Coordinates of C-alpha atoms in Angstrom, one line a residue:
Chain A
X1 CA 63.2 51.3 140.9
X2 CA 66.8 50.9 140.8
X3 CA 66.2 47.1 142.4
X4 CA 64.1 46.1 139.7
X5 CA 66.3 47.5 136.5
X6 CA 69.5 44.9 138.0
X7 CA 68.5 42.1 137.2
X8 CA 67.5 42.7 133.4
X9 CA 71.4 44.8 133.5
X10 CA 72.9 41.8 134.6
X11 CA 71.7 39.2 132.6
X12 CA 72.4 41.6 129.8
X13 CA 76.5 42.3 131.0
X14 CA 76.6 37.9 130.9
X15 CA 75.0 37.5 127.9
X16 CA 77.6 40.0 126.4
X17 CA 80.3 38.4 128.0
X18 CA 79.2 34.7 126.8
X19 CA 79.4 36.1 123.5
X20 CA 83.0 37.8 124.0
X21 CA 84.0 34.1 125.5
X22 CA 83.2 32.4 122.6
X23 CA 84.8 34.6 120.0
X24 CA 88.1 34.4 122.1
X25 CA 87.4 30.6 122.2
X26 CA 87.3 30.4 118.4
X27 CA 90.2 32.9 117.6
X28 CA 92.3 30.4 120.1
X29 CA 91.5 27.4 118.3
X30 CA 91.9 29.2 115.3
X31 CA 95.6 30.4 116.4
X32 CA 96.4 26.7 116.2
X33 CA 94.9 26.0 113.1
X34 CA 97.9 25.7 110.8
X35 CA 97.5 22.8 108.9
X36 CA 95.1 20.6 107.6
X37 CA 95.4 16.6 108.9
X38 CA 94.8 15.4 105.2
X39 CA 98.1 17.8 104.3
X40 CA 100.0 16.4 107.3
X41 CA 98.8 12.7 105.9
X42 CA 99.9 13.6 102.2
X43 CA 103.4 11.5 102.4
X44 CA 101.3 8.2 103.8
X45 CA 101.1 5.4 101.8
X46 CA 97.9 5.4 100.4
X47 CA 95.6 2.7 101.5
X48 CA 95.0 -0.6 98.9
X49 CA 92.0 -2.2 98.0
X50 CA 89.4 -3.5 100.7
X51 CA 88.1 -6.8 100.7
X52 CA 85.6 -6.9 103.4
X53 CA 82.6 -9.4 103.0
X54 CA 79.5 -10.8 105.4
X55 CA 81.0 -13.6 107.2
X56 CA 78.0 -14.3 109.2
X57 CA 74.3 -13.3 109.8
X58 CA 72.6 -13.2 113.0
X59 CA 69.2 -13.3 112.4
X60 CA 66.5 -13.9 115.2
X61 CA 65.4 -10.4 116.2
X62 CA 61.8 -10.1 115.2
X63 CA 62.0 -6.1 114.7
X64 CA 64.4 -3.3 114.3
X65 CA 68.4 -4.0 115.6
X66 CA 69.3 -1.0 117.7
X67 CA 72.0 -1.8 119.7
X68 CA 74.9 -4.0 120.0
X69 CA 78.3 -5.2 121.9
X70 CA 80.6 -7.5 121.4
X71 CA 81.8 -9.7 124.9
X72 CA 85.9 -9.3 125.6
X73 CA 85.9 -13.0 124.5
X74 CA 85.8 -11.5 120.6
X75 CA 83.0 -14.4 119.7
X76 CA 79.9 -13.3 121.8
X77 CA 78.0 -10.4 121.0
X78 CA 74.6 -8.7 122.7
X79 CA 72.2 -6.8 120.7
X80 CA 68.9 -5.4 122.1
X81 CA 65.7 -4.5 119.4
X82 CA 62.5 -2.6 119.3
X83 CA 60.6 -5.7 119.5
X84 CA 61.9 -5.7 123.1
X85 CA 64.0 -8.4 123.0
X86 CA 67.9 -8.4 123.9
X87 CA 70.0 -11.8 122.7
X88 CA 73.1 -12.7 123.3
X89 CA 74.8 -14.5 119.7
X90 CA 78.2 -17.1 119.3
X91 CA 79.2 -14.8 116.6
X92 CA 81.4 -18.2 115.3
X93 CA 78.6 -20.5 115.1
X94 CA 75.7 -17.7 114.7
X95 CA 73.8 -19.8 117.5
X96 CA 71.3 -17.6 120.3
X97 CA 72.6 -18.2 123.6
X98 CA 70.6 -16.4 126.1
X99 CA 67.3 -14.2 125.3
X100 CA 65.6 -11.8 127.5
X101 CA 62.4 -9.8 127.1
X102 CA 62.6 -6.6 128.6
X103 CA 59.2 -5.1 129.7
X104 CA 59.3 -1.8 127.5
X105 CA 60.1 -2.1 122.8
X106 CA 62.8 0.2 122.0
X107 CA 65.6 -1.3 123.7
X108 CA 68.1 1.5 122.4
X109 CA 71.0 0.4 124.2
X110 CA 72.9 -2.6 125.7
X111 CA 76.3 -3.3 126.6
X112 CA 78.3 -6.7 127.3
X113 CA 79.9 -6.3 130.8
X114 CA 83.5 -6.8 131.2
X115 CA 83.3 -10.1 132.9
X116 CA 81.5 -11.2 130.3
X117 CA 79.2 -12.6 133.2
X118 CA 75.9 -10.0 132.5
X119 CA 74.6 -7.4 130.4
X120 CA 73.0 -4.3 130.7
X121 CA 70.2 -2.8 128.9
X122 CA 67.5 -0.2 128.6
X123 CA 65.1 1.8 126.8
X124 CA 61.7 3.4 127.0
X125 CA 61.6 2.1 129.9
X126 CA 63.8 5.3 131.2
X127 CA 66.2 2.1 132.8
X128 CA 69.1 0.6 132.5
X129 CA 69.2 -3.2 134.3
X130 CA 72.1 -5.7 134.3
X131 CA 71.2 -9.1 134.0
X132 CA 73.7 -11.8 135.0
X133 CA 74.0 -14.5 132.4
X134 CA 73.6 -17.7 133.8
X135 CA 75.4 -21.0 132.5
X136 CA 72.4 -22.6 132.8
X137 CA 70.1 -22.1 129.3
X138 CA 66.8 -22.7 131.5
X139 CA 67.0 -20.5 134.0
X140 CA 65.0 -17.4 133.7
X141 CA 67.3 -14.3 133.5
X142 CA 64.7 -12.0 134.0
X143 CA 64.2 -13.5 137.7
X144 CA 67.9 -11.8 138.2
X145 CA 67.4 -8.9 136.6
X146 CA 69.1 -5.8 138.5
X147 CA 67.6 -2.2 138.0
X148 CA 70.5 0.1 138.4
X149 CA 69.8 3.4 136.6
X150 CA 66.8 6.0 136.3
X151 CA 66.3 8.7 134.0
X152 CA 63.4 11.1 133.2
X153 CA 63.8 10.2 129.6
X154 CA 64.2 7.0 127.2
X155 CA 67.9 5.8 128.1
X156 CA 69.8 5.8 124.3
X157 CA 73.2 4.4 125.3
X158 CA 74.8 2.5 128.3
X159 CA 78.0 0.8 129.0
X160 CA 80.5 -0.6 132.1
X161 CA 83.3 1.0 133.0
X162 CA 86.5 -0.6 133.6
X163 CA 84.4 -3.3 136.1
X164 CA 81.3 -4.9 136.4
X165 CA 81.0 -2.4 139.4
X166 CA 79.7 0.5 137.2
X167 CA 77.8 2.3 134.6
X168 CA 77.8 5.1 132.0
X169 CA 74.4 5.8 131.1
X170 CA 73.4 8.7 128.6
X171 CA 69.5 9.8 128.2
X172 CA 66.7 11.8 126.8
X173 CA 66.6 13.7 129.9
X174 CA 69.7 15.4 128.5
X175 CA 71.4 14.1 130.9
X176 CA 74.4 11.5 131.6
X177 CA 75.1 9.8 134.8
X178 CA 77.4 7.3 136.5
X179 CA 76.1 4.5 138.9
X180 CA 77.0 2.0 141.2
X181 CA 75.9 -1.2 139.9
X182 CA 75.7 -3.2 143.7
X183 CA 73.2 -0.1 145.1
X184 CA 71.6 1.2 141.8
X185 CA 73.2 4.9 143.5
X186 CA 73.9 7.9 141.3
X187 CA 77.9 8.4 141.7
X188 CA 77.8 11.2 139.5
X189 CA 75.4 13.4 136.9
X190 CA 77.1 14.8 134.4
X191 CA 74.8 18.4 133.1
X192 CA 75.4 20.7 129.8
X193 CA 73.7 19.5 126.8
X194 CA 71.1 21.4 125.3
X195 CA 68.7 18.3 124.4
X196 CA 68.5 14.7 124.3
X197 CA 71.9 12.7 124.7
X198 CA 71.9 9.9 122.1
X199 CA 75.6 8.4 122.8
X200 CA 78.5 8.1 125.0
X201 CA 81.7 6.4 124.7
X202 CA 84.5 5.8 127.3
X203 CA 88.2 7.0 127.0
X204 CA 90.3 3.9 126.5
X205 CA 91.9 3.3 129.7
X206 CA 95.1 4.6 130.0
X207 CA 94.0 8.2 129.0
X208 CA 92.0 8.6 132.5
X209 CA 88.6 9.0 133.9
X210 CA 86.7 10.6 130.7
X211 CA 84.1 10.2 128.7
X212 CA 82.8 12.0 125.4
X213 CA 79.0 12.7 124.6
X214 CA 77.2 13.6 121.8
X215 CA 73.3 15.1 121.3
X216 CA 70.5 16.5 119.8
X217 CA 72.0 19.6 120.5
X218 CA 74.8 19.4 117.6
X219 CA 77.3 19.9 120.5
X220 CA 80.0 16.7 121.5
X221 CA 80.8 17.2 125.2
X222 CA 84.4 15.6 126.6
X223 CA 83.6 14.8 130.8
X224 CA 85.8 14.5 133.6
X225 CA 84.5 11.5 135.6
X226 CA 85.1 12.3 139.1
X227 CA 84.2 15.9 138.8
X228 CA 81.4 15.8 136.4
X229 CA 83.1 18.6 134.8
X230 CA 82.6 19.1 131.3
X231 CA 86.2 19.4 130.2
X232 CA 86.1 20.7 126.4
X233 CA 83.0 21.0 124.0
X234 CA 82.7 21.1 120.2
X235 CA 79.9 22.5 118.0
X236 CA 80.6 21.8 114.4
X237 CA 77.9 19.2 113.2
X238 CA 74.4 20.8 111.3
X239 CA 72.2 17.9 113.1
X240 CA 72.0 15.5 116.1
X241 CA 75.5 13.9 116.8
X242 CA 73.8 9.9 116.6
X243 CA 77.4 8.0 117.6
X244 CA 80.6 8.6 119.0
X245 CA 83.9 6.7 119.8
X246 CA 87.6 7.6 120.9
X247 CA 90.3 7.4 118.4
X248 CA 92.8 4.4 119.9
X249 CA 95.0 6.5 121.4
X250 CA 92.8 8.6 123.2
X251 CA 93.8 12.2 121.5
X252 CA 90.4 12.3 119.5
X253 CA 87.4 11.0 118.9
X254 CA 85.1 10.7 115.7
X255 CA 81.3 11.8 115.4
X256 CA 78.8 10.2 112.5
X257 CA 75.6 12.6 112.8
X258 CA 71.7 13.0 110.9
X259 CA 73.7 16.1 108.8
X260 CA 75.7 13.1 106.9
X261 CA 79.0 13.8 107.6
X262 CA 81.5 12.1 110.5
X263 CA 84.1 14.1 111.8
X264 CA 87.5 13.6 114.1
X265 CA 88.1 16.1 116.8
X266 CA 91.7 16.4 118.2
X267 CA 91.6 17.0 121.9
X268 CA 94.5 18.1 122.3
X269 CA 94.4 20.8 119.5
X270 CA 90.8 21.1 120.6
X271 CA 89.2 21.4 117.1
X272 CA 87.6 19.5 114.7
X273 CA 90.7 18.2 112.4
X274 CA 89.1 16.1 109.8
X275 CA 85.6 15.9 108.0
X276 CA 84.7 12.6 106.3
X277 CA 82.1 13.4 103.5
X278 CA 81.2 12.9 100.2
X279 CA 78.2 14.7 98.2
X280 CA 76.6 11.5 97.5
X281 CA 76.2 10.3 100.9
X282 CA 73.0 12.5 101.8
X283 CA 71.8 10.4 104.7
X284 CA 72.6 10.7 108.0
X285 CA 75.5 8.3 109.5
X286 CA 74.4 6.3 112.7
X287 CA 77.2 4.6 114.1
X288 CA 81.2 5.1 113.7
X289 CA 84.1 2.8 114.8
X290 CA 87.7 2.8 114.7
X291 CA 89.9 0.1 113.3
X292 CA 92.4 -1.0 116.2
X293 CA 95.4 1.2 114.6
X294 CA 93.4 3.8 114.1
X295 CA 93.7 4.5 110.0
X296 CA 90.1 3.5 109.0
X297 CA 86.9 4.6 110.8
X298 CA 83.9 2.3 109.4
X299 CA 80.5 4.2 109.3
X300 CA 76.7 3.1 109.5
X301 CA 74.4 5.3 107.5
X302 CA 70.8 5.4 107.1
X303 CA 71.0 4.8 103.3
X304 CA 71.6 1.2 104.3
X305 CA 75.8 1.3 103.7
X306 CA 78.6 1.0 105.8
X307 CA 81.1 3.3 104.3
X308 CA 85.1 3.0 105.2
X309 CA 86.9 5.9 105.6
X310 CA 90.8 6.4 105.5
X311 CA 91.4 8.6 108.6
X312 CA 94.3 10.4 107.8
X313 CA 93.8 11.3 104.7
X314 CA 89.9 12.3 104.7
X315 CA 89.2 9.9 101.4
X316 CA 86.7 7.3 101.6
X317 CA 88.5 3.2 100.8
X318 CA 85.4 1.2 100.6
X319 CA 81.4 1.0 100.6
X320 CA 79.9 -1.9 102.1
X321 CA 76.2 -3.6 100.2
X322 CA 74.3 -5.7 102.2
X323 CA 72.2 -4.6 104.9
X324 CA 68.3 -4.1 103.3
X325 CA 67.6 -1.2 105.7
X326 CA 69.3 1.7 108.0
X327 CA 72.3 0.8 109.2
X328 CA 71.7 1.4 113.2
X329 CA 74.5 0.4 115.2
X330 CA 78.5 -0.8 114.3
X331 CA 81.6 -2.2 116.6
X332 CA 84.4 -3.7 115.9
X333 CA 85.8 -6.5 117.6
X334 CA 88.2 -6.5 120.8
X335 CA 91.0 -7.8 118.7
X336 CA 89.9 -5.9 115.6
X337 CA 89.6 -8.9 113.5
X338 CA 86.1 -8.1 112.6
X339 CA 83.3 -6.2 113.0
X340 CA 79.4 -6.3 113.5
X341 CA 76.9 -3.9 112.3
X342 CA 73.1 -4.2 113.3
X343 CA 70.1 -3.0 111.0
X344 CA 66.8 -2.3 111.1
X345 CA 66.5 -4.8 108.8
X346 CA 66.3 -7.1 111.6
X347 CA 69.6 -8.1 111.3
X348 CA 73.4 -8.1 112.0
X349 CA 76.4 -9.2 110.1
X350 CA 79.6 -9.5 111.2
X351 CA 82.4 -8.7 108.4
X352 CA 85.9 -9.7 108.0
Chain B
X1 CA 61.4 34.4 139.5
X2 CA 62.2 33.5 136.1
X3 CA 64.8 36.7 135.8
X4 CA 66.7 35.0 138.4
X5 CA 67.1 31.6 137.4
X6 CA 67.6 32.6 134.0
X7 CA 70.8 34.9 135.4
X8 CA 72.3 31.5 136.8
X9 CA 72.0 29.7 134.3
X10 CA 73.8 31.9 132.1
X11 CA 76.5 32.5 134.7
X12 CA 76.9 28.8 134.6
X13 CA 77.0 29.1 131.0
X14 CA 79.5 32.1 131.3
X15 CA 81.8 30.2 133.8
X16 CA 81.9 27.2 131.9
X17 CA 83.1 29.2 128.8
X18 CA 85.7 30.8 130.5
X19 CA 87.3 27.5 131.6
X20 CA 87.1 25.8 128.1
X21 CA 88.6 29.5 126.8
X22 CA 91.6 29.0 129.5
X23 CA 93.0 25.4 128.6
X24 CA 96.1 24.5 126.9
X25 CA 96.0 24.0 123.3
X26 CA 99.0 22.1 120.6
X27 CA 99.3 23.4 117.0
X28 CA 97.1 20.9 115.2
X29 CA 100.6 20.4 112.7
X30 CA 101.6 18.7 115.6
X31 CA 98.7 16.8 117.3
X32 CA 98.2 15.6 113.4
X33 CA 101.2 13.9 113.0
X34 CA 101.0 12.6 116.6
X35 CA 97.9 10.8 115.1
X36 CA 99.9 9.6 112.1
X37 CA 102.2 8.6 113.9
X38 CA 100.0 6.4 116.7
X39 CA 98.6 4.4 113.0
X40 CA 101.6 4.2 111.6
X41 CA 103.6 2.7 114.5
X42 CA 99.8 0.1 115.2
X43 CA 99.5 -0.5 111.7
X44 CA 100.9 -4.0 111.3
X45 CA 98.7 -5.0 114.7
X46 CA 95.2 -3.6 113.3
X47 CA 93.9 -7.3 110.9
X48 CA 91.5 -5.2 108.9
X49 CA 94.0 -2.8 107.8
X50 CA 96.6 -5.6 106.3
X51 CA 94.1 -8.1 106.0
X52 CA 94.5 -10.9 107.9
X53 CA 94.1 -14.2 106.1
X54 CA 91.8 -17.4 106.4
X55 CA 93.7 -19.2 108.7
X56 CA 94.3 -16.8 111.3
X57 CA 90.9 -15.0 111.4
X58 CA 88.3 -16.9 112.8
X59 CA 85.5 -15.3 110.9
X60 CA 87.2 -15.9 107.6
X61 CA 87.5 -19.7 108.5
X62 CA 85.3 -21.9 106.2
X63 CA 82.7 -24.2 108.1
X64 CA 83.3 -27.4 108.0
X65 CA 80.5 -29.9 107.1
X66 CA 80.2 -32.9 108.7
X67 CA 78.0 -35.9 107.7
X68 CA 76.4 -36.8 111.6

């Protein structure tokens, strides 16, 4: 009798104290909370007019663009599609130079490795493979392909870390893992979302060996690398998080999500210090990116625009026409000269 | 069975709390103008913030035609 009333006791004296936890968590954070970024950012020159425009179009994808990369070089650029097909562009002269067919549509996510030698890619097929680019245009890359990772789920988002040696790979399995690209072994699995993982993105190197994540589960997770730790967690977004990227400096990171709002998250602060939304954007942003200072953060949005935010001070600089469908994927280029968006509208443009 | 695995899981869930509840936080006053001050001091290196011109962006450049 006693045996059997425990366990119920138990859970019930940790579900109270999970709740006690995360009040003390918020009246922390909240302790901290006593200014507002945009009131910091009030004696900053505003920002002037933007002149951004279409420079090129990339078109050659015969379905939806999901995914892209650019290639250190700042010219080349990968993007993968749901008509299963992965190209690498000259984003210069707009010309294809490689094309692979994967064996699965829905190639959500591909990545340009540093070398600039192969890329890596994966879908529904649950995968991520690397396949080295050859110099040769005839040759066969799919000959050479390389399976590395397996998930349980669709694979959303992949990329290298500071080598060709390994990958980052984030899943519908709700899971995120590291691997070894030589053996295809796990290094590390990284456990604590809620539902599917739809992005990852890297800390710029100097800040260390973490990573943020962001799901289905609203929640943006910050991971320690070598642990598999999850280091801090934030839980302000109403809908899947659908993108995320590190601020330059590595203090913070931004979040576009379905609930139509992008946000910055301080680390160090640990709290959400800025929300970048306007009542007319309804739609859900996909994809967010940094300028390389830092002050504007460029969003996709399903609504078809690309809208440019001023970082600091919360206000929105600039909305980008052009795309004739959802805005899916956005990065700017390694020496922040440009940068690409891809669309289901088949499509990508790079803007300067 | 299920009792069990569902008190793990929230002890998981209860330790991982407690170790986010425990680290070291800055007034955001401060970690805000830290991030002013990171775009400030990059501003003039970031080319779509002061807008690079033609000749020095390669995506601005105009094509040249050639008659082959």
């Amino acid at each position: 009798m006693e045996m059997a009333a425990q366990p119920s006791d138990t859970l019930a004296t940790l579900k109270t104290e999970s709740e006690t936890l995360k009040t003390k968590l918020e009246e922390e954070r909240a302790k901290l909370h006593d200014v507002e970024l945009h009131q910091v950012a009030e004696k900053t020159e505003a920002l002037g007019q933007f002149i951004m425009k279409t420079r090129r179009t990339l078109k050659g994808h015969g379905n939806k663009v999901l995914c892209l990369d650019w290639c250190k070089d700042k010219r080349r650029i990968v993007s993968s599609s749901q008509d299963g097909k992965v190209i690498v562009w000259d984003a210069f002269t707009t010309n294809k130079e490689h094309a692979v067919t994967m064996p699965c549509t829905w190639v959500m996510a591909c990545a340009y490795a540093p070398s600039g030698c192969a890329v890596a890619c994966g879908g529904l097929d649950n995968k991520c493979s690397v396949y080295p680019l050859s110099l040769d245009k005839n040759e066969n890359l799919a000959a050479k392909k390389k399976s590395v990772a397996m998930h349980t789920n669709y694979l959303s988002a992949c990329c290298f870390t500071n080598s060709d040696m390994q990958i980052l790979t984030s899943s519908g399995d709700g899971t995120c893992a590291l691997w070894d690209v030589e053996s295809g072994q796990m290094l590390q699995s990284f456990h604590g979302h809620a539902a599917d993982v739809l992005c990852l993105d890297l800390a710029p190197s100097e800040t260390g060996n973490t990573f943020v994540s962001g799901g289905c589960d609203k929640k943006s997770c910050v991971w320690d690398m070598r642990t598999g730790q999850c280091v801090q967690s934030f839980e302000t977004h109403e809908s899947d998080i659908n993108s995320v990227r590190y601020y330059p400096s590595g203090d913070a990171f931004a979040s576009g999500s379905d609930d139509a709002t992008c946000r910055l998250y301080d680390l160090r602060a640990d709290r959400e210090v800025a929300i970048y939304s306007k009542e007319s954007i309804i739609f859900g942003a996909s994809s967010v990116d940094f300028s390389l200072s830092g002050r504007l953060l460029f969003g996709g949005y399903n609504d078809y625009t690309i809208n440019v935010w001023d970082v600091l001070k919360g206000t929105r600089v600039s909305i980008l026409f052009g795309h004739e469908n959802r805005v899916s994927t956005l990065r700017i280029s390694p020496d922040g000269t440009a940068f690409c968006s891809g669309s289901w509208d088949h499509t990508l443009r790079v803007w300067a | 069975m299920s009792g069990s695995s569902n008190i793990v899981a929230m002890k998981k869930i209860v330790q991982q709390l407690r170790f986010e509840a425990n680290i070291n936080r800055v007034k955001v006053s401060q970690a805000a103008a830290e991030l002013q001050q990171f775009c400030i001091q990059n501003a003039l290196q970031d080319p779509l913030l002061t807008g690079v011109s033609s000749s020095t962006n390669p995506f601005r450049t105009q094509k040249v035609c050639s008659f082959l």
